[in-house]
Short mmCIF file of C-alpha atoms in Angstrom, two decimals:
data_model
loop_
_atom_site.label_atom_id
_atom_site.label_comp_id
_atom_site.label_asym_id
_atom_site.label_seq_id
_atom_site.Cartn_x
_atom_site.Cartn_y
_atom_site.Cartn_z
CA MET A 1 15.65 -68.44 -66.06
CA GLN A 2 17.95 -71.24 -65.17
CA PHE A 3 20.11 -68.98 -63.05
CA ALA A 4 17.12 -67.73 -61.05
CA ARG A 5 16.78 -70.99 -59.20
CA VAL A 6 19.17 -73.33 -57.49
CA ILE A 7 19.90 -76.36 -59.64
CA LYS A 8 21.78 -79.04 -57.80
CA GLY A 9 24.45 -80.86 -59.73
CA GLN A 10 25.11 -84.53 -59.51
CA PHE A 11 27.85 -85.99 -57.35
CA THR A 12 30.86 -86.89 -59.37
CA ASN A 13 31.49 -90.59 -59.46
CA PHE A 14 34.67 -90.02 -57.54
CA PHE A 15 34.97 -91.80 -54.22
CA ARG A 16 38.26 -93.26 -53.06
CA ARG A 17 39.67 -95.05 -50.10
CA ARG A 18 43.39 -94.86 -49.63
CA GLY A 19 46.05 -93.47 -47.36
CA GLU A 20 45.41 -89.77 -47.83
CA ILE A 21 43.67 -87.45 -50.26
CA GLU A 22 46.24 -85.16 -51.90
CA PRO A 23 45.73 -81.54 -53.09
CA GLU A 24 46.04 -82.71 -56.71
CA ASP A 25 43.03 -84.99 -56.15
CA LEU A 26 40.89 -82.01 -55.16
CA ILE A 27 42.00 -80.01 -58.17
CA ASN A 28 41.39 -82.91 -60.57
CA ALA A 29 37.95 -83.59 -59.08
CA LEU A 30 36.93 -79.93 -59.42
CA GLU A 31 38.16 -79.76 -63.01
CA ARG A 32 36.18 -82.88 -63.91
CA GLU A 33 33.07 -81.40 -62.32
CA VAL A 34 33.40 -78.18 -64.32
CA ALA A 35 33.72 -80.10 -67.61
CA LYS A 36 30.92 -82.49 -66.70
CA GLN A 37 28.38 -79.83 -65.73
CA LYS A 38 28.80 -77.57 -68.79
CA ASN A 39 25.31 -77.20 -70.27
CA ALA A 40 24.11 -76.51 -73.83
CA ASP A 41 24.64 -72.77 -73.34
CA ARG A 42 28.21 -73.42 -72.13
CA ILE A 43 27.38 -72.22 -68.62
CA VAL A 44 28.86 -74.01 -65.61
CA PRO A 45 27.83 -73.95 -61.92
CA ASN A 46 29.21 -71.28 -59.61
CA LEU A 47 29.05 -73.25 -56.32
CA TYR A 48 31.29 -76.26 -55.71
CA THR A 49 31.19 -78.33 -52.52
CA ILE A 50 34.01 -80.75 -51.74
CA TYR A 51 33.20 -83.56 -49.29
CA LEU A 52 36.09 -84.99 -47.29
CA CYS A 53 36.53 -87.10 -44.20
CA ALA A 54 37.27 -85.17 -40.99
CA ALA A 55 41.04 -85.74 -41.07
CA ASP A 56 41.44 -84.71 -44.72
CA CYS A 57 39.05 -81.81 -44.26
CA HIS A 58 41.19 -80.23 -41.52
CA ARG A 59 44.43 -81.05 -43.31
CA LEU A 60 43.34 -79.62 -46.68
CA SER A 61 41.46 -76.50 -45.59
CA ALA A 62 44.44 -74.13 -45.62
CA ALA A 63 43.94 -70.78 -47.33
CA ARG A 64 46.82 -71.44 -49.75
CA LEU A 65 45.13 -74.57 -51.10
CA ILE A 66 41.75 -72.83 -51.32
CA HIS A 67 43.47 -70.17 -53.39
CA GLU A 68 44.78 -72.88 -55.75
CA LEU A 69 41.33 -74.52 -56.00
CA TYR A 70 39.76 -71.21 -56.93
CA GLU A 71 42.38 -70.62 -59.65
CA ALA A 72 41.96 -74.18 -60.96
CA VAL A 73 38.21 -73.73 -61.46
CA GLU A 74 38.59 -70.31 -63.09
CA ARG A 75 41.28 -71.59 -65.46
CA LYS A 76 39.18 -74.65 -66.35
CA VAL A 77 36.24 -72.40 -67.26
CA ILE A 78 38.47 -70.63 -69.79
CA ARG A 79 40.00 -73.83 -71.17
CA GLU A 80 36.53 -75.36 -71.62
CA ASN A 81 35.45 -72.18 -73.47
CA CYS A 82 32.44 -71.78 -71.21
CA PHE A 83 31.01 -69.17 -68.84
CA MET A 84 29.99 -68.77 -65.22
CA ASP A 85 27.36 -66.39 -63.85
CA GLY A 86 27.64 -64.94 -60.37
CA THR A 87 30.47 -65.27 -57.87
CA LEU A 88 32.47 -68.48 -57.69
CA SER A 89 32.18 -70.15 -54.27
CA ILE A 90 34.04 -73.24 -53.05
CA LYS A 91 33.11 -75.01 -49.81
CA ILE A 92 34.69 -77.92 -47.97
CA GLU A 93 32.42 -80.09 -45.84
CA LYS A 94 33.10 -83.04 -43.57
CA THR A 95 31.53 -86.44 -44.10
CA ALA A 96 31.42 -89.53 -41.91
CA GLY A 97 33.41 -91.66 -44.35
CA GLU A 98 37.13 -92.33 -44.18
CA ASN A 99 39.48 -91.18 -46.94
CA SER A 100 36.61 -90.36 -49.30
CA LEU A 101 36.28 -87.49 -51.77
CA ALA A 102 33.25 -86.26 -53.67
CA VAL A 103 32.28 -83.02 -55.40
CA GLU A 104 28.82 -81.53 -55.80
CA SER A 105 27.99 -78.44 -57.85
CA ALA A 106 25.04 -76.08 -58.13
CA TYR A 107 23.86 -72.93 -59.89
CA VAL A 108 23.22 -70.42 -57.13
CA PRO A 109 21.95 -66.81 -57.36
CA GLU A 110 24.34 -64.20 -56.00
CA ASN A 111 22.19 -63.37 -52.98
CA ALA A 112 21.99 -67.04 -51.95
CA LEU A 113 25.73 -67.59 -51.52
CA GLU A 114 27.28 -67.89 -48.08
CA GLN A 115 29.11 -64.83 -46.79
CA ASP A 116 32.90 -64.86 -46.90
CA THR A 117 34.55 -66.55 -43.93
CA ILE A 118 37.93 -66.08 -42.31
CA ASN A 119 40.69 -68.65 -42.06
CA LEU A 120 42.07 -67.88 -38.61
CA GLU A 121 45.36 -69.71 -39.12
CA ASN A 122 46.31 -67.61 -42.15
CA ASP A 123 44.43 -64.38 -41.32
CA VAL A 124 42.81 -64.15 -44.76
CA LEU A 125 39.31 -63.87 -46.11
CA SER A 126 38.24 -66.76 -48.31
CA ARG A 127 35.10 -67.99 -50.01
CA THR A 128 35.25 -71.22 -48.08
CA LEU A 129 32.94 -72.52 -45.39
CA ILE A 130 33.74 -75.67 -43.39
CA ARG A 131 30.74 -77.56 -42.09
CA ASP A 132 30.48 -80.85 -40.20
CA ASP A 133 27.45 -82.77 -41.49
CA THR A 134 28.03 -85.58 -39.00
CA ALA A 135 27.19 -83.39 -36.01
CA CYS A 136 23.70 -82.97 -34.62
CA ASP A 137 23.77 -79.37 -33.48
CA ASP A 138 24.08 -76.07 -35.26
CA ASP A 139 27.31 -75.26 -33.43
CA ALA A 140 29.13 -77.68 -35.75
CA THR A 141 29.13 -75.06 -38.50
CA ILE A 142 32.21 -72.83 -38.41
CA VAL A 143 31.17 -69.32 -39.50
CA ALA A 144 33.47 -66.42 -38.73
CA ASP A 145 32.08 -63.16 -37.35
CA HIS A 146 33.92 -60.60 -39.48
CA THR A 147 33.61 -57.70 -37.03
CA LYS A 148 34.87 -59.57 -33.98
CA ILE A 149 37.66 -61.46 -35.72
CA ILE A 150 39.12 -58.58 -37.71
CA LYS A 151 39.58 -56.68 -34.42
CA THR A 152 41.74 -59.52 -33.07
CA MET A 153 43.71 -60.34 -36.23
CA ARG A 154 47.49 -60.22 -35.98
CA THR A 155 47.81 -58.42 -39.29
CA SER A 156 46.09 -55.49 -40.97
CA PRO A 157 42.53 -55.92 -42.34
CA THR A 158 42.31 -58.27 -45.29
CA ARG A 159 42.61 -56.96 -48.81
CA LYS A 160 40.98 -58.48 -51.89
CA VAL A 161 42.72 -61.68 -52.91
CA GLU A 162 44.42 -61.56 -56.32
CA TYR A 163 44.24 -64.62 -58.56
CA ASN A 164 46.64 -65.38 -61.42
CA LEU A 165 44.71 -66.93 -64.29
CA ALA A 166 46.43 -66.06 -67.56
CA VAL A 167 49.40 -64.36 -69.17
CA ILE A 168 49.90 -62.10 -72.19
CA THR A 169 53.38 -62.59 -73.64
CA ASP A 170 55.50 -62.00 -76.74
CA PHE A 171 57.71 -64.96 -75.73
CA THR A 172 60.80 -62.75 -75.43
CA THR A 173 61.18 -60.72 -72.25
CA ALA A 174 57.81 -59.03 -71.90
CA GLU A 175 54.76 -60.56 -70.24
CA VAL A 176 52.00 -59.67 -67.83
CA VAL A 177 50.23 -62.13 -65.54
CA PHE A 178 46.70 -61.18 -64.56
CA GLY A 179 43.40 -62.47 -63.22
CA GLU A 180 40.18 -60.55 -62.60
CA ARG A 181 41.54 -57.01 -62.87
CA GLN A 182 41.24 -55.01 -66.08
CA ILE A 183 44.53 -54.49 -67.90
CA TYR A 184 45.59 -52.08 -70.66
CA LEU A 185 47.90 -52.60 -73.65
CA GLY A 186 49.64 -49.95 -75.76
CA ARG A 187 52.64 -47.66 -76.21
CA LYS A 188 51.92 -45.47 -73.16
CA ASP A 189 54.34 -46.34 -70.37
CA THR A 190 51.56 -46.47 -67.77
CA ASN A 191 49.87 -49.43 -69.48
CA ASP A 192 49.99 -52.84 -67.83
CA TYR A 193 51.61 -54.20 -71.01
CA VAL A 194 53.80 -51.61 -72.76
CA ILE A 195 54.24 -52.23 -76.50
CA ASP A 196 57.35 -50.66 -78.04
CA ASP A 197 55.83 -50.39 -81.50
CA GLU A 198 55.11 -47.13 -83.40
CA SER A 199 52.20 -48.87 -85.13
CA ALA A 200 50.44 -49.36 -81.79
CA SER A 201 48.28 -46.64 -80.25
CA ARG A 202 49.12 -45.14 -76.87
CA ILE A 203 46.18 -47.01 -75.33
CA HIS A 204 45.52 -49.61 -77.99
CA ALA A 205 43.36 -52.25 -76.27
CA TYR A 206 42.25 -53.51 -72.89
CA ILE A 207 41.20 -56.83 -71.37
CA SER A 208 38.23 -57.02 -69.03
CA TYR A 209 36.89 -59.94 -66.95
CA GLU A 210 33.29 -60.80 -67.80
CA ARG A 211 31.33 -63.90 -66.73
CA HIS A 212 34.65 -65.40 -65.60
CA ARG A 213 36.23 -64.94 -69.04
CA HIS A 214 38.83 -62.53 -70.35
CA VAL A 215 37.46 -60.27 -73.08
CA LEU A 216 39.77 -58.26 -75.34
CA HIS A 217 38.46 -54.86 -76.46
CA ASP A 218 39.98 -52.57 -79.08
CA ALA A 219 40.23 -49.11 -77.47
CA GLY A 220 39.54 -47.15 -80.66
CA SER A 221 43.05 -47.71 -81.94
CA LEU A 222 44.26 -46.22 -85.23
CA ASN A 223 45.36 -49.51 -86.83
CA GLY A 224 42.90 -51.88 -85.15
CA THR A 225 43.36 -55.11 -83.20
CA LEU A 226 43.39 -58.62 -84.67
CA VAL A 227 42.84 -61.97 -82.98
CA ASN A 228 43.96 -65.01 -84.96
CA LYS A 229 44.31 -62.73 -88.02
CA LYS A 230 40.71 -61.43 -87.77
CA PRO A 231 39.92 -57.78 -86.87
CA ILE A 232 37.85 -57.41 -83.70
CA SER A 233 36.12 -54.72 -81.69
CA SER A 234 35.79 -57.16 -78.78
CA CYS A 235 36.54 -60.85 -78.45
CA GLN A 236 36.33 -63.53 -75.73
CA LEU A 237 39.84 -64.89 -75.48
CA LYS A 238 40.65 -68.59 -75.64
CA ASP A 239 43.83 -70.35 -74.60
CA GLY A 240 46.49 -69.89 -77.26
CA ASP A 241 44.87 -66.96 -79.11
CA LYS A 242 47.27 -64.76 -81.12
CA ILE A 243 46.72 -61.01 -80.71
CA LEU A 244 48.17 -58.62 -83.31
CA ILE A 245 48.66 -55.02 -82.15
CA GLY A 246 50.48 -52.94 -84.73
CA ASN A 247 53.38 -55.15 -85.82
CA THR A 248 53.55 -56.96 -82.48
CA THR A 249 52.11 -60.43 -81.97
CA LEU A 250 51.10 -61.39 -78.43
CA THR A 251 49.84 -64.73 -77.15
CA TYR A 252 47.14 -65.25 -74.55
CA LYS A 253 47.87 -68.32 -72.41
CA VAL A 254 45.96 -69.79 -69.47
CA LEU A 255 48.34 -70.60 -66.63
#
């Protein structure tokens, strides 16, 4: 199987020399790499390595930006109507060049990914590893020891990071923004999206996150669930899909 072995992607033809690399440049480069590496089965790599010069590497390795990079890749996967197997991992590595930017991608089995590391400045866990390829010794790799560092953190132990990837909305006042968590839709007031519609079931449908895509499932509702006017039992959602629950039309939008 393709996913059983590591398949290195090609470097994007994206090298620049200018004053400074901006966050938007990283996002654009990652999005191009996702679109470029989509194969015939619509599967994209799950490991992305960004190469930056030392100055840009330190300046752009903040947890907040890493969070944005992760969301950008996940959203691009949905917009490209493709899939990703395994856990998404994004790494930033230093190169010897000045003001250069390149992205490399690979298909990596789950057990071959680097362990999560800790960004000390922001006290958060991230899926980012910073490595200096210009150094000669192993000490150049920054790998956080979870046990030791968590004991010295200024805040409480890290919780799972939440990512905002899409929104379900009726374009009036009701909407729910969500990412990887499963959400429920229906009349019951404990649902994530409460539908004030007698034609909707109490728990009418739910959306799960599978292979980095949102999948809508009908929950055995009385009147059924439609996507783009077609009845479904389950359906992989695409940007702009119209969901009909009872007499209520909802729209699925990628952020």
